[in-house]
Coordinates of N, CA and C in Angstrom, one line a residue:
M19 N 54.9 14.8 -18.8 CA 53.8 14.6 -19.7 C 52.6 14.0 -18.9
N20 N 51.4 14.6 -19.1 CA 50.3 14.1 -18.4 C 49.8 12.8 -19.0
K21 N 49.5 11.8 -18.1 CA 49.0 10.5 -18.5 C 47.5 10.6 -18.6
R22 N 47.0 10.1 -19.7 CA 45.6 10.1 -19.9 C 45.0 8.9 -19.1
K23 N 44.0 9.3 -18.2 CA 43.4 8.2 -17.4 C 42.3 7.5 -18.2
S24 N 42.3 6.2 -18.1 CA 41.4 5.4 -18.8 C 40.0 5.5 -18.2
A25 N 39.0 5.6 -19.0 CA 37.6 5.6 -18.4 C 37.2 4.3 -18.0
I26 N 36.6 4.2 -16.8 CA 36.2 2.9 -16.3 C 34.6 2.9 -16.5
I27 N 34.2 1.9 -17.3 CA 32.8 1.8 -17.6 C 32.2 0.6 -16.8
T28 N 31.3 0.9 -16.0 CA 30.6 -0.2 -15.3 C 29.3 -0.6 -16.0
G29 N 29.1 -1.8 -16.2 CA 27.9 -2.3 -16.8 C 27.0 -3.1 -15.9
R30 N 25.8 -3.3 -16.3 CA 24.9 -4.1 -15.5 C 25.4 -5.6 -15.6
G31 N 25.5 -6.2 -14.4 CA 26.0 -7.6 -14.4 C 25.0 -8.6 -15.1
T32 N 25.6 -9.8 -15.4 CA 24.8 -10.8 -16.0 C 24.6 -12.0 -15.2
T33 N 23.6 -12.8 -15.4 CA 23.4 -14.0 -14.7 C 24.1 -15.1 -15.4
P34 N 24.2 -16.3 -14.8 CA 24.9 -17.5 -15.5 C 24.4 -17.8 -16.9
D35 N 23.1 -17.5 -17.2 CA 22.6 -17.8 -18.5 C 22.8 -16.7 -19.5
G36 N 23.4 -15.6 -19.0 CA 23.7 -14.5 -19.9 C 22.7 -13.4 -19.9
S37 N 21.6 -13.5 -19.2 CA 20.6 -12.4 -19.1 C 21.1 -11.4 -18.1
K38 N 20.6 -10.2 -18.2 CA 21.0 -9.1 -17.3 C 20.5 -9.4 -15.9
A39 N 21.4 -9.1 -15.0 CA 21.0 -9.2 -13.5 C 20.2 -8.0 -13.1
E40 N 19.5 -8.2 -12.0 CA 18.7 -7.2 -11.4 C 19.5 -6.1 -10.8
R41 N 19.1 -4.8 -11.0 CA 19.6 -3.7 -10.3 C 18.4 -2.9 -9.8
R42 N 18.2 -3.1 -8.5 CA 17.0 -2.5 -8.0 C 17.0 -1.0 -8.0
K43 N 16.0 -0.3 -8.6 CA 16.0 1.1 -8.8 C 15.3 1.9 -7.7
T44 N 14.3 1.3 -7.1 CA 13.6 2.0 -6.0 C 13.3 1.0 -4.9
F45 N 12.9 1.6 -3.7 CA 12.6 0.8 -2.6 C 11.3 0.0 -2.9
R46 N 11.3 -1.3 -2.4 CA 10.2 -2.1 -2.5 C 9.3 -2.0 -1.3
F47 N 8.0 -2.1 -1.5 CA 7.0 -2.0 -0.4 C 6.4 -3.3 -0.2
L48 N 6.1 -3.6 1.1 CA 5.5 -4.9 1.5 C 4.0 -4.9 1.2
V49 N 3.6 -5.8 0.4 CA 2.2 -5.9 0.0 C 1.7 -7.4 0.1
A50 N 0.5 -7.6 -0.3 CA 0.0 -9.0 -0.4 C -1.1 -9.0 -1.5
V51 N -0.6 -9.1 -2.7 CA -1.5 -9.0 -3.9 C -1.6 -10.3 -4.6
P52 N -2.8 -11.0 -4.7 CA -2.9 -12.2 -5.4 C -2.6 -12.1 -6.9
I53 N -1.7 -12.9 -7.4 CA -1.3 -12.8 -8.8 C -1.4 -14.2 -9.5
E54 N -1.7 -14.1 -10.8 CA -1.7 -15.3 -11.6 C -0.6 -15.2 -12.6
A55 N 0.3 -16.1 -12.6 CA 1.5 -16.1 -13.5 C 1.4 -17.2 -14.5
S56 N 1.7 -16.9 -15.8 CA 1.6 -17.9 -16.9 C 2.8 -17.7 -17.8
W57 N 3.2 -18.9 -18.3 CA 4.3 -18.9 -19.3 C 4.3 -20.3 -20.0
R58 N 5.3 -20.5 -20.9 CA 5.5 -21.8 -21.5 C 6.8 -22.3 -21.1
N59 N 6.8 -23.6 -20.7 CA 8.0 -24.2 -20.3 C 8.9 -24.6 -21.4
A60 N 10.0 -25.3 -21.1 CA 11.0 -25.6 -22.2 C 10.4 -26.5 -23.3
E61 N 9.4 -27.2 -23.0 CA 8.7 -28.1 -24.0 C 7.6 -27.3 -24.7
G62 N 7.4 -26.1 -24.4 CA 6.4 -25.3 -25.0 C 5.0 -25.5 -24.4
V63 N 4.9 -26.2 -23.3 CA 3.6 -26.5 -22.6 C 3.2 -25.3 -21.7
P64 N 2.0 -24.8 -21.9 CA 1.5 -23.7 -21.1 C 1.5 -24.0 -19.6
V65 N 2.0 -23.1 -18.7 CA 2.0 -23.3 -17.3 C 1.2 -22.1 -16.7
L66 N 0.4 -22.4 -15.7 CA -0.4 -21.4 -15.0 C -0.3 -21.6 -13.5
V67 N 0.2 -20.6 -12.8 CA 0.5 -20.8 -11.4 C -0.1 -19.6 -10.6
Q68 N -0.6 -19.9 -9.4 CA -1.1 -18.9 -8.5 C 0.1 -18.4 -7.7
A69 N 0.2 -17.1 -7.5 CA 1.3 -16.5 -6.8 C 0.7 -15.3 -5.9
V70 N 1.6 -14.8 -5.0 CA 1.3 -13.7 -4.2 C 2.4 -12.7 -4.3
A71 N 2.2 -11.5 -4.7 CA 3.2 -10.5 -4.8 C 3.4 -10.0 -3.3
K72 N 4.7 -10.1 -2.8 CA 5.0 -9.8 -1.5 C 5.8 -8.4 -1.3
Q73 N 6.7 -8.2 -2.2 CA 7.5 -6.9 -2.2 C 7.5 -6.4 -3.6
V74 N 7.0 -5.1 -3.8 CA 6.9 -4.6 -5.1 C 7.2 -3.1 -5.2
N75 N 7.5 -2.7 -6.4 CA 7.6 -1.2 -6.7 C 7.2 -1.1 -8.2
G76 N 7.3 0.1 -8.7 CA 6.8 0.3 -10.1 C 7.6 -0.5 -11.1
N77 N 8.8 -1.0 -10.8 CA 9.6 -1.7 -11.8 C 9.5 -3.2 -11.7
G78 N 8.9 -3.8 -10.6 CA 8.8 -5.2 -10.5 C 8.7 -5.6 -9.0
G79 N 9.2 -6.8 -8.7 CA 9.1 -7.2 -7.3 C 9.3 -8.7 -7.1
F80 N 9.0 -9.2 -5.9 CA 9.1 -10.6 -5.5 C 7.8 -11.2 -5.4
L81 N 7.6 -12.4 -6.1 CA 6.4 -13.1 -6.1 C 6.6 -14.5 -5.4
E82 N 5.8 -14.7 -4.4 CA 5.9 -16.0 -3.7 C 5.0 -17.0 -4.5
M83 N 5.7 -18.2 -4.9 CA 5.0 -19.2 -5.7 C 5.7 -20.5 -5.5
I84 N 5.1 -21.6 -6.0 CA 5.7 -22.9 -5.7 C 6.3 -23.6 -7.0
I85 N 6.0 -23.0 -8.2 CA 6.6 -23.5 -9.4 C 7.3 -22.3 -10.1
Y86 N 8.5 -22.5 -10.5 CA 9.3 -21.3 -11.0 C 9.6 -21.5 -12.5
P87 N 9.5 -20.4 -13.3 CA 9.9 -20.3 -14.6 C 11.5 -20.2 -14.6
S88 N 12.1 -20.3 -15.8 CA 13.5 -20.2 -15.9 C 13.9 -18.7 -15.9
V89 N 15.2 -18.5 -15.4 CA 15.7 -17.1 -15.3 C 15.8 -16.6 -16.7
G90 N 15.4 -15.3 -16.9 CA 15.5 -14.7 -18.2 C 14.3 -14.9 -19.1
S91 N 13.4 -15.7 -18.7 CA 12.2 -16.0 -19.5 C 11.2 -14.9 -19.3
R92 N 10.3 -14.7 -20.2 CA 9.2 -13.7 -20.1 C 7.9 -14.4 -19.7
I93 N 7.2 -13.8 -18.7 CA 6.0 -14.4 -18.2 C 4.9 -13.3 -18.2
T94 N 3.6 -13.8 -18.2 CA 2.5 -12.9 -18.1 C 1.9 -12.9 -16.7
L95 N 1.8 -11.7 -16.1 CA 1.2 -11.6 -14.8 C -0.2 -11.0 -14.8
T96 N -1.1 -11.5 -14.1 CA -2.5 -11.0 -14.0 C -2.8 -10.7 -12.6
N97 N -3.2 -9.5 -12.3 CA -3.6 -9.1 -10.9 C -5.0 -9.7 -10.7
F98 N -5.1 -10.6 -9.7 CA -6.3 -11.3 -9.5 C -7.5 -10.4 -9.1
L99 N -7.1 -9.2 -8.5 CA -8.1 -8.3 -8.0 C -8.7 -7.4 -9.0
S100 N -7.8 -6.9 -9.9 CA -8.2 -5.9 -10.9 C -8.3 -6.6 -12.3
A101 N -7.8 -7.8 -12.5 CA -7.8 -8.5 -13.8 C -6.9 -7.8 -14.8
E102 N -6.1 -6.9 -14.3 CA -5.1 -6.2 -15.2 C -3.9 -7.1 -15.4
S103 N -3.4 -7.2 -16.7 CA -2.2 -8.0 -17.0 C -1.0 -7.2 -17.3
A104 N 0.2 -7.8 -17.2 CA 1.4 -7.1 -17.5 C 2.5 -8.2 -17.8
E105 N 3.4 -7.8 -18.7 CA 4.5 -8.7 -19.1 C 5.7 -8.5 -18.2
A106 N 6.4 -9.5 -17.8 CA 7.5 -9.4 -16.9 C 8.6 -10.3 -17.3
R107 N 9.8 -10.0 -16.9 CA 11.0 -10.8 -17.2 C 11.5 -11.4 -15.8
V108 N 11.8 -12.7 -15.8 CA 12.3 -13.3 -14.6 C 13.8 -13.0 -14.3
L109 N 14.1 -12.4 -13.2 CA 15.4 -12.0 -12.9 C 16.1 -13.0 -12.0
A110 N 15.4 -13.7 -11.1 CA 16.0 -14.6 -10.2 C 15.0 -15.6 -9.7
T111 N 15.5 -16.8 -9.4 CA 14.8 -17.9 -8.8 C 15.6 -18.4 -7.6
P112 N 15.0 -19.3 -6.8 CA 15.8 -19.9 -5.7 C 17.1 -20.6 -6.1
S113 N 17.1 -21.2 -7.3 CA 18.3 -21.9 -7.8 C 19.3 -21.0 -8.4
S114 N 19.0 -19.7 -8.7 CA 19.9 -18.8 -9.4 C 20.5 -17.8 -8.5
R115 N 19.9 -17.5 -7.4 CA 20.4 -16.4 -6.5 C 20.3 -16.8 -5.0
E116 N 21.3 -16.6 -4.3 CA 21.2 -16.8 -2.8 C 20.3 -15.7 -2.2
G117 N 19.5 -16.1 -1.3 CA 18.6 -15.2 -0.6 C 17.2 -15.2 -1.2
V118 N 17.1 -15.8 -2.4 CA 15.7 -15.8 -3.0 C 15.2 -17.2 -2.7
S119 N 14.1 -17.3 -2.0 CA 13.5 -18.6 -1.7 C 12.0 -18.5 -1.8
H120 N 11.4 -19.6 -2.2 CA 9.9 -19.7 -2.3 C 9.3 -18.7 -3.2
G121 N 10.0 -18.4 -4.2 CA 9.4 -17.4 -5.2 C 10.4 -16.9 -6.2
I122 N 10.0 -15.9 -7.0 CA 10.9 -15.4 -8.0 C 10.9 -13.9 -8.0
V123 N 12.0 -13.3 -8.5 CA 12.1 -11.8 -8.7 C 11.8 -11.5 -10.1
V124 N 10.9 -10.5 -10.4 CA 10.6 -10.2 -11.7 C 10.7 -8.7 -12.0
E125 N 10.9 -8.4 -13.2 CA 11.0 -7.0 -13.7 C 9.9 -6.7 -14.7
L126 N 9.0 -5.8 -14.5 CA 8.0 -5.5 -15.4 C 8.6 -4.9 -16.7
I127 N 8.2 -5.4 -17.8 CA 8.7 -4.9 -19.1 C 8.3 -3.4 -19.3
S128 N 7.1 -3.1 -18.9 CA 6.7 -1.6 -18.9 C 6.4 -1.3 -17.4
P129 N 7.3 -0.5 -16.8 CA 7.1 -0.1 -15.4 C 5.7 0.4 -15.1
S130 N 5.1 0.0 -14.0 CA 3.8 0.4 -13.7 C 3.5 0.2 -12.2
E131 N 3.2 1.3 -11.5 CA 2.8 1.2 -10.1 C 1.3 0.8 -10.0
S132 N 0.5 1.2 -11.0 CA -0.9 0.9 -10.9 C -1.2 -0.6 -11.0
F133 N -0.3 -1.3 -11.7 CA -0.6 -2.8 -11.9 C -0.8 -3.5 -10.6
W134 N 0.0 -3.1 -9.5 CA -0.1 -3.8 -8.2 C -1.3 -3.4 -7.4
G135 N -2.1 -2.4 -7.9 CA -3.4 -2.0 -7.3 C -3.2 -1.0 -6.1
V136 N -4.3 -0.9 -5.4 CA -4.4 0.1 -4.3 C -3.5 -0.2 -3.2
N137 N -3.1 -1.5 -3.0 CA -2.2 -1.9 -1.9 C -0.9 -1.1 -1.9
L138 N -0.3 -1.1 -3.1 CA 1.0 -0.3 -3.2 C 0.8 1.2 -3.0
Q139 N -0.3 1.7 -3.6 CA -0.5 3.1 -3.5 C -0.7 3.6 -2.0
V140 N -1.4 2.7 -1.3 CA -1.6 3.0 0.2 C -0.3 3.0 0.9
K141 N 0.5 2.0 0.6 CA 1.8 1.8 1.3 C 2.7 3.0 1.0
K142 N 2.8 3.5 -0.3 CA 3.6 4.6 -0.6 C 3.0 5.9 0.1
T143 N 1.7 6.1 0.0 CA 1.1 7.2 0.7 C 1.4 7.2 2.2
S144 N 1.3 6.1 2.8 CA 1.6 6.0 4.2 C 3.0 6.4 4.5
V145 N 4.0 6.0 3.7 CA 5.4 6.4 4.0 C 5.5 7.9 3.8
E146 N 4.9 8.5 2.8 CA 5.0 9.9 2.6 C 4.3 10.7 3.7
L147 N 3.2 10.2 4.2 CA 2.5 10.8 5.3 C 3.4 10.7 6.6
Q148 N 4.1 9.6 6.8 CA 5.0 9.5 8.0 C 6.1 10.5 7.9
K149 N 6.6 10.7 6.7 CA 7.7 11.7 6.5 C 7.1 13.1 6.8
L150 N 5.9 13.4 6.4 CA 5.2 14.7 6.6 C 5.0 14.9 8.1
E151 N 4.6 13.8 8.8 CA 4.4 13.9 10.2 C 5.7 14.3 11.0
K152 N 6.8 13.7 10.6 CA 8.1 14.0 11.2 C 8.5 15.5 10.9
S153 N 8.2 15.9 9.7 CA 8.5 17.3 9.4 C 7.6 18.3 10.2
L154 N 6.4 17.9 10.4 CA 5.5 18.8 11.3 C 6.0 18.8 12.7
Q155 N 6.4 17.6 13.2 CA 6.9 17.6 14.6 C 8.2 18.4 14.7
A156 N 9.1 18.4 13.7 CA 10.3 19.2 13.7 C 10.0 20.7 13.7
E157 N 8.9 21.1 13.2 CA 8.5 22.5 13.1 C 7.7 23.0 14.3
G158 N 7.5 22.0 15.3 CA 6.8 22.4 16.5 C 5.3 22.6 16.3
I159 N 4.7 21.9 15.4 CA 3.2 22.1 15.2 C 2.5 21.6 16.5
D160 N 1.4 22.3 16.8 CA 0.6 22.0 18.0 C 0.2 20.5 18.0
F161 N 0.4 19.8 19.2 CA 0.2 18.4 19.3 C -1.3 18.0 18.9
R162 N -2.2 18.9 19.1 CA -3.6 18.6 18.8 C -3.8 18.5 17.3
L163 N -3.1 19.3 16.5 CA -3.1 19.2 15.1 C -2.5 17.9 14.6
L164 N -1.4 17.5 15.3 CA -0.7 16.3 15.0 C -1.6 15.1 15.3
N165 N -2.3 15.1 16.3 CA -3.3 14.0 16.6 C -4.4 13.9 15.6
E166 N -4.8 15.1 15.1 CA -5.8 15.1 14.1 C -5.3 14.5 12.8
F167 N -4.0 14.8 12.5 CA -3.3 14.3 11.3 C -3.2 12.8 11.4
R168 N -2.8 12.3 12.6 CA -2.6 10.8 12.8 C -3.9 10.1 12.6
D169 N -5.0 10.7 13.2 CA -6.3 10.0 13.1 C -6.7 9.9 11.6
T170 N -6.5 11.0 10.8 CA -6.8 11.0 9.4 C -6.1 9.9 8.7
V171 N -4.8 9.8 9.0 CA -3.9 8.8 8.3 C -4.4 7.4 8.7
D172 N -4.7 7.2 10.0 CA -5.2 5.8 10.4 C -6.5 5.5 9.7
T173 N -7.4 6.4 9.5 CA -8.6 6.2 8.8 C -8.4 5.8 7.4
L174 N -7.4 6.5 6.7 CA -7.1 6.1 5.4 C -6.6 4.7 5.3
R175 N -5.7 4.3 6.1 CA -5.1 3.0 6.1 C -6.2 1.9 6.3
T176 N -7.0 2.2 7.3 CA -8.1 1.2 7.7 C -9.1 1.0 6.5
T177 N -9.5 2.1 5.9 CA -10.4 2.1 4.8 C -9.8 1.4 3.6
A178 N -8.6 1.7 3.2 CA -8.0 1.1 2.1 C -7.8 -0.4 2.3
L179 N -7.4 -0.8 3.5 CA -7.2 -2.2 3.8 C -8.6 -2.9 3.7
A180 N -9.6 -2.3 4.2 CA -10.9 -2.9 4.2 C -11.4 -3.1 2.7
V181 N -11.2 -2.1 1.9 CA -11.6 -2.2 0.5 C -10.9 -3.4 -0.2
Q182 N -9.6 -3.5 0.0 CA -8.9 -4.6 -0.6 C -9.4 -6.0 -0.1
Q183 N -9.6 -6.1 1.2 CA -10.0 -7.3 1.8 C -11.4 -7.7 1.3
L184 N -12.3 -6.7 1.2 CA -13.6 -7.0 0.7 C -13.6 -7.5 -0.7
R185 N -12.7 -7.0 -1.5 CA -12.5 -7.4 -2.9 C -12.1 -8.9 -2.9
E186 N -11.1 -9.2 -2.1 CA -10.6 -10.6 -2.0 C -11.7 -11.5 -1.5
F187 N -12.4 -11.1 -0.5 CA -13.5 -12.0 0.0 C -14.6 -12.2 -1.1
Q188 N -14.9 -11.2 -1.8 CA -15.9 -11.4 -2.9 C -15.4 -12.3 -3.9
L189 N -14.2 -12.2 -4.3 CA -13.6 -13.1 -5.4 C -13.6 -14.6 -4.9
K190 N -13.4 -14.8 -3.6 CA -13.3 -16.1 -3.0 C -14.7 -16.6 -2.5
G191 N -15.7 -15.8 -2.6 CA -17.0 -16.2 -2.2 C -17.2 -16.3 -0.7
R192 N -16.4 -15.6 0.0 CA -16.4 -15.6 1.5 C -17.3 -14.5 2.0
D193 N -17.8 -14.8 3.3 CA -18.7 -13.8 3.9 C -17.9 -12.6 4.3
D194 N -18.4 -11.4 4.0 CA -17.7 -10.2 4.3 C -18.1 -9.6 5.7
A195 N -18.8 -10.3 6.5 CA -19.3 -9.8 7.8 C -18.2 -9.4 8.7
E196 N -17.0 -10.1 8.6 CA -15.9 -9.8 9.5 C -15.3 -8.4 9.1
I197 N -15.2 -8.1 7.8 CA -14.7 -6.8 7.4 C -15.6 -5.7 7.8
I198 N -16.9 -5.9 7.6 CA -17.9 -4.9 7.9 C -17.8 -4.6 9.4
A199 N -17.7 -5.7 10.2 CA -17.6 -5.5 11.7 C -16.3 -4.7 12.1
M200 N -15.2 -4.9 11.3 CA -14.0 -4.2 11.6 C -14.2 -2.7 11.3
L201 N -14.9 -2.4 10.2 CA -15.2 -1.0 9.9 C -16.1 -0.3 11.0
V202 N -17.1 -1.1 11.4 CA -18.0 -0.5 12.4 C -17.2 -0.3 13.7
T203 N -16.4 -1.2 14.1 CA -15.6 -1.0 15.3 C -14.7 0.2 15.2
D204 N -14.1 0.4 14.1 CA -13.2 1.5 13.9 C -14.0 2.8 13.9
R205 N -15.2 2.8 13.3 CA -16.0 4.0 13.3 C -16.4 4.4 14.7
V206 N -16.8 3.4 15.5 CA -17.1 3.7 16.9 C -16.0 4.2 17.7
R207 N -14.8 3.7 17.4 CA -13.6 4.2 18.1 C -13.3 5.6 17.8
R208 N -13.4 6.0 16.5 CA -13.2 7.3 16.1 C -14.3 8.3 16.6
A209 N -15.5 7.8 16.7 CA -16.6 8.7 17.2 C -16.4 8.9 18.7
T210 N -15.9 7.9 19.4 CA -15.7 8.0 20.9 C -14.5 9.0 21.1
N211 N -13.5 8.9 20.3 CA -12.3 9.8 20.5 C -12.8 11.3 20.2
L212 N -13.6 11.4 19.1 CA -14.1 12.7 18.8 C -14.9 13.4 19.9
C213 N -15.7 12.5 20.5 CA -16.5 13.0 21.7 C -15.7 13.5 22.8
H214 N -14.6 12.7 23.1 CA -13.7 13.1 24.2 C -13.0 14.4 23.8
E215 N -12.6 14.6 22.6 CA -11.9 15.8 22.2 C -12.9 17.0 22.2
L216 N -14.1 16.7 21.8 CA -15.1 17.8 21.8 C -15.4 18.3 23.3
I217 N -15.5 17.3 24.2 CA -15.7 17.7 25.6 C -14.5 18.5 26.1
A218 N -13.3 18.1 25.8 CA -12.1 18.9 26.2 C -12.2 20.3 25.6
D219 N -12.6 20.4 24.4 CA -12.7 21.8 23.7 C -13.7 22.6 24.4
L220 N -14.8 22.0 24.7 CA -15.9 22.7 25.4 C -15.5 23.2 26.8
D221 N -14.8 22.4 27.5 CA -14.3 22.8 28.8 C -13.3 23.9 28.8
G222 N -12.6 24.0 27.6 CA -11.6 25.1 27.5 C -12.1 26.5 27.5
D223 N -13.3 26.7 26.9 CA -13.9 28.0 26.8 C -15.4 27.8 27.1
R224 N -15.8 27.8 28.4 CA -17.1 27.5 28.8 C -18.1 28.5 28.3
E225 N -17.8 29.8 28.3 CA -18.8 30.8 27.9 C -19.1 30.7 26.4
E226 N -18.1 30.5 25.6 CA -18.4 30.3 24.2 C -19.1 29.0 23.9
S227 N -18.7 28.0 24.7 CA -19.3 26.6 24.5 C -20.8 26.7 24.8
H228 N -21.2 27.4 25.9 CA -22.6 27.5 26.3 C -23.3 28.2 25.2
R229 N -22.7 29.2 24.6 CA -23.4 30.0 23.5 C -23.6 29.1 22.3
L230 N -22.6 28.3 21.9 CA -22.7 27.4 20.8 C -23.8 26.3 21.0
V231 N -23.7 25.7 22.2 CA -24.7 24.7 22.5 C -26.1 25.2 22.5
A232 N -26.3 26.4 23.1 CA -27.7 27.0 23.1 C -28.1 27.3 21.6
E233 N -27.2 27.7 20.8 CA -27.6 28.0 19.4 C -28.0 26.7 18.7
I234 N -27.2 25.6 18.9 CA -27.5 24.3 18.3 C -28.8 23.8 18.7
V235 N -29.1 23.9 20.0 CA -30.4 23.4 20.6 C -31.5 24.2 20.0
Q236 N -31.4 25.5 19.8 CA -32.4 26.3 19.2 C -32.7 25.9 17.7
R237 N -31.6 25.7 17.0 CA -31.7 25.3 15.6 C -32.4 23.9 15.5
L238 N -32.1 23.0 16.4 CA -32.7 21.7 16.4 C -34.2 21.9 16.7
A239 N -34.5 22.7 17.6 CA -35.9 22.9 18.0 C -36.7 23.5 16.8
D240 N -36.1 24.4 16.1 CA -36.8 25.0 14.9 C -37.0 24.0 13.9
L241 N -36.1 23.1 13.7 CA -36.2 22.0 12.7 C -37.3 21.1 13.1
L242 N -37.4 20.7 14.4 CA -38.4 19.8 14.8 C -39.8 20.4 14.8
S243 N -39.9 21.7 15.0 CA -41.2 22.4 14.9 C -41.8 22.4 13.5
R244 N -40.9 22.3 12.5 CA -41.3 22.4 11.1 C -41.7 21.0 10.6
A245 N -41.3 20.0 11.3 CA -41.5 18.6 10.8 C -43.0 18.2 10.9

């Protein structure tokens, strides 16, 4: 007689206070997003704390802060850069879980990647572009195209970082000259690299290069004569 096997049902674990424990759904990305967290304590008194989101995904993340709400409580998070707000549930604090220190782990009530702003989007895009680069290498794509690809990715990262830092500086009333200088330095670097690559291309086919240069010079002369 065949014995019927009992079905084993695994559920999501619970924390000591009876709330559901965290089960991370997707990889968290390292970011640095200023956040304002607010809630009411056990006495019903409003609490407002400045925090920094350090590791996030569309479902939630880790917030570095100095005052902690209780596990299982609901709090309101406000992205300091975008002013967008979201409700979240506290999954862990330093006193409730080993390995959690100087902050809390939260789960967004309504999952949202856009809440964390451009920082997360850039991180995700960067990871996908790195995967694409490895795929291109595996397929034996010409190294010159790979270099072009890397330069484009580096430009994306630098520009996105500068946009975020400019926003932070504006909110704090700080001088943005440092960020502008960084962008200028990067632009000069890219222009220098482009000139070196152009020289190498011109040396590769001198006859065609001479024809193109002569054509460009003639067009410039025509433009100047009309000015």
